[in-house]
Short mmCIF file of C-alpha atoms in Angstrom, two decimals:
data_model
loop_
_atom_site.label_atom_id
_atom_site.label_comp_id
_atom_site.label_asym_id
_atom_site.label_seq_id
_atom_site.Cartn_x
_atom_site.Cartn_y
_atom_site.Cartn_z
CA UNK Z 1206 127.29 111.34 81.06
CA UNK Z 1207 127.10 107.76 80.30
CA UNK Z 1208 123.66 105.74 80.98
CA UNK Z 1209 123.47 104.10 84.17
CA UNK Z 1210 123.90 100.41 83.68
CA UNK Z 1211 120.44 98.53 84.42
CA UNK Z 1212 121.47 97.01 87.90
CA UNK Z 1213 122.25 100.38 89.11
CA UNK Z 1214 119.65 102.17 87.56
CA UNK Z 1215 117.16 99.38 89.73
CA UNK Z 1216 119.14 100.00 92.73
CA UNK Z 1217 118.83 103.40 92.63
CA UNK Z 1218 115.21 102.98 92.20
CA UNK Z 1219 114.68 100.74 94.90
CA UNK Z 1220 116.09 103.52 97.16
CA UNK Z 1221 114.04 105.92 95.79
CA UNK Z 1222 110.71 103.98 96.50
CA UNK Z 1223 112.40 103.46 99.93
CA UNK Z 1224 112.45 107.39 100.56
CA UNK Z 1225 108.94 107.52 98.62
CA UNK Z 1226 110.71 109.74 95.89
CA UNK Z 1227 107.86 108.40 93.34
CA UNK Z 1228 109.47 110.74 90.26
CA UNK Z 1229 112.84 109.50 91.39
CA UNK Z 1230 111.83 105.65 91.46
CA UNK Z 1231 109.39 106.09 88.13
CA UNK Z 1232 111.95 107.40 85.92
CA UNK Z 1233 114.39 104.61 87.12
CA UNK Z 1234 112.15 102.06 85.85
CA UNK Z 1235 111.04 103.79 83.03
CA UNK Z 1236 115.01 104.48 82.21
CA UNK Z 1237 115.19 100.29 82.59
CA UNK Z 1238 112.54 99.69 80.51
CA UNK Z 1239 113.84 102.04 77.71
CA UNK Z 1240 117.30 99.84 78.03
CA UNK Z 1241 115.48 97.29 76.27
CA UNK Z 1242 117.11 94.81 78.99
CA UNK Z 1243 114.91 91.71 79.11
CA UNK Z 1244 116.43 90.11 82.09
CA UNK Z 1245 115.43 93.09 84.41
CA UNK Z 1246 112.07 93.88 82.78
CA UNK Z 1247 110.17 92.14 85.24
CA UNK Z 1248 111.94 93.82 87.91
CA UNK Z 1249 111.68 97.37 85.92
CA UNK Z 1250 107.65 96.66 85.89
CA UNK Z 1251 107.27 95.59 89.43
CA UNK Z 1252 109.55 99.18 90.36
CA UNK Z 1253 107.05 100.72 88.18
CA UNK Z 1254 103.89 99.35 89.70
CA UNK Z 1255 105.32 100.60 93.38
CA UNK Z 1256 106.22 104.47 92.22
CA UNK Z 1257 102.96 104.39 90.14
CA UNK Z 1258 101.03 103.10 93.67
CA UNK Z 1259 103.03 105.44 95.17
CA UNK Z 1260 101.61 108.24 93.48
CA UNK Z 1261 97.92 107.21 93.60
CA UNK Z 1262 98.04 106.10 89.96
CA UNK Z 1263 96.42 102.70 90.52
CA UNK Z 1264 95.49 101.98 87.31
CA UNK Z 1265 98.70 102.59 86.06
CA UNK Z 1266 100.36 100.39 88.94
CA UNK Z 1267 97.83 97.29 88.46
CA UNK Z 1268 98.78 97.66 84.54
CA UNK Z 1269 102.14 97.93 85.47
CA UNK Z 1270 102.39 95.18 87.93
CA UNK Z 1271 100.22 93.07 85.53
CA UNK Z 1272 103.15 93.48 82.76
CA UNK Z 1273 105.64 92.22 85.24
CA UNK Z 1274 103.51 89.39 85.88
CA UNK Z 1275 102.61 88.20 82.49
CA UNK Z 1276 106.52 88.69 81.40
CA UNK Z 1277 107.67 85.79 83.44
CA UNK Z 1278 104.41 84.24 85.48
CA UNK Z 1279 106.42 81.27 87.32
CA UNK Z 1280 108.99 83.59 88.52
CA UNK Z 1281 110.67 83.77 91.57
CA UNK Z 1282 108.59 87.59 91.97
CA UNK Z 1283 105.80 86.97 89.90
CA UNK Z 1284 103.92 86.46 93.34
CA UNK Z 1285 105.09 90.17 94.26
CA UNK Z 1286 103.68 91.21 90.63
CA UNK Z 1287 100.24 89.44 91.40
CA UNK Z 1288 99.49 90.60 95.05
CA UNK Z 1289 100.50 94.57 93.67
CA UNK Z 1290 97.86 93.84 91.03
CA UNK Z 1291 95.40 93.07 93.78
CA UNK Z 1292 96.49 96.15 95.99
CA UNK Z 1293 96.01 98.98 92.96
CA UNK Z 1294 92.84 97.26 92.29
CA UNK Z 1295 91.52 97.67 96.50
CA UNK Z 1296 93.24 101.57 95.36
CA UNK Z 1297 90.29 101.57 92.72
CA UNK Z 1298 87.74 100.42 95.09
CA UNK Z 1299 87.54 97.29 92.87
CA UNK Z 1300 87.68 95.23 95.89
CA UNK Z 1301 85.65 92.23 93.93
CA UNK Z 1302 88.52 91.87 91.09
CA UNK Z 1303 90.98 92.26 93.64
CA UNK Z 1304 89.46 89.14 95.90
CA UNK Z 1305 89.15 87.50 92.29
CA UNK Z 1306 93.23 88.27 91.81
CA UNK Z 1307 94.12 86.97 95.64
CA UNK Z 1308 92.19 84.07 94.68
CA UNK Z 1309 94.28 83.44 91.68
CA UNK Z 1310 97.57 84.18 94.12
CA UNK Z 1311 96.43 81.31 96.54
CA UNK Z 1312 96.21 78.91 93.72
CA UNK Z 1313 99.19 79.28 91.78
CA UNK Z 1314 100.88 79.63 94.71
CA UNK Z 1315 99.45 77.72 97.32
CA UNK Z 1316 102.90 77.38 99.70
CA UNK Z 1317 103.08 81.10 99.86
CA UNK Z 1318 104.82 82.25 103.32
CA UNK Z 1319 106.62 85.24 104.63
CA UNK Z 1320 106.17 88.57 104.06
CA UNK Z 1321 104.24 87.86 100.68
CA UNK Z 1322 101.66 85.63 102.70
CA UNK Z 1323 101.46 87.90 105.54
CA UNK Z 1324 100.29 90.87 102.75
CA UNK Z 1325 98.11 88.97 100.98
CA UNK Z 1326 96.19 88.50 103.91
CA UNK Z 1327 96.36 92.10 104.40
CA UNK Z 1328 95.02 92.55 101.03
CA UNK Z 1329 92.44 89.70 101.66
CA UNK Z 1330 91.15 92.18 104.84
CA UNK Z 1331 91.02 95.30 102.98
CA UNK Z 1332 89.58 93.82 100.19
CA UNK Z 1333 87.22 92.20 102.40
CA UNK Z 1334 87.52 89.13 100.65
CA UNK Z 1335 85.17 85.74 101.58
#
């Protein structure tokens, strides 16, 4: 059988971290990665950093999501990528690094709103950020 294309392979994904099929939505971003696509990198990394959360491998996610983040840093998801860095790190109990990250969210991108804003402030509470 023929490799999925990477679109599909990312949809697929997606759908798999929808159903919290962690294996399922790892090796889709893993098989993206391995594609060697650069346009949907960023998107393979942040699919990563969700199955690896997923699982309870935060350090893994927060290296994961950090990856997607430094690939493209004034993209349109690069947001997404920081505030899943800050959430693996509250997974390590490293709520001061994880303040320190939300921090860093707020001021590269202070017009945050939506469903991004309203979990960074969810992170900000966990994290029990000042």
């Amino acid at each position: 059988a023929a490799p999925r294309p990477p679109q599909r392979a990312l949809a697929d994904g997606q759908a798999a971290l929808g159903r919290r099929d962690w294996a399922a939505a790892e090796a889709a971003a893993r098989e993206v990665l391995a594609s060697r696509d650069t346009a949907r990198a960023a998107d393979a990394q942040i699919l990563l950093g969700g199955a690896l959360a997923g699982k309870r491998d935060f350090a893994g996610a927060a290296v994961a999501y950090d990856d997607a983040f430094r690939r493209n840093p004034r993209g349109s998801r690069a947001p997404e990528a920081m505030l899943g860095v800050a959430n693996a790190l509250i997974g390590l109990n490293n709520n001061r690094d994880a303040c320190a990250q939300l921090n860093d969210l707020r001021s590269r991108f202070p017009n945050l709103s939506g469903p991004s804003a309203t979990r960074a402030a969810d992170a900000r509470r966990r994290a029990q950020c000042r």
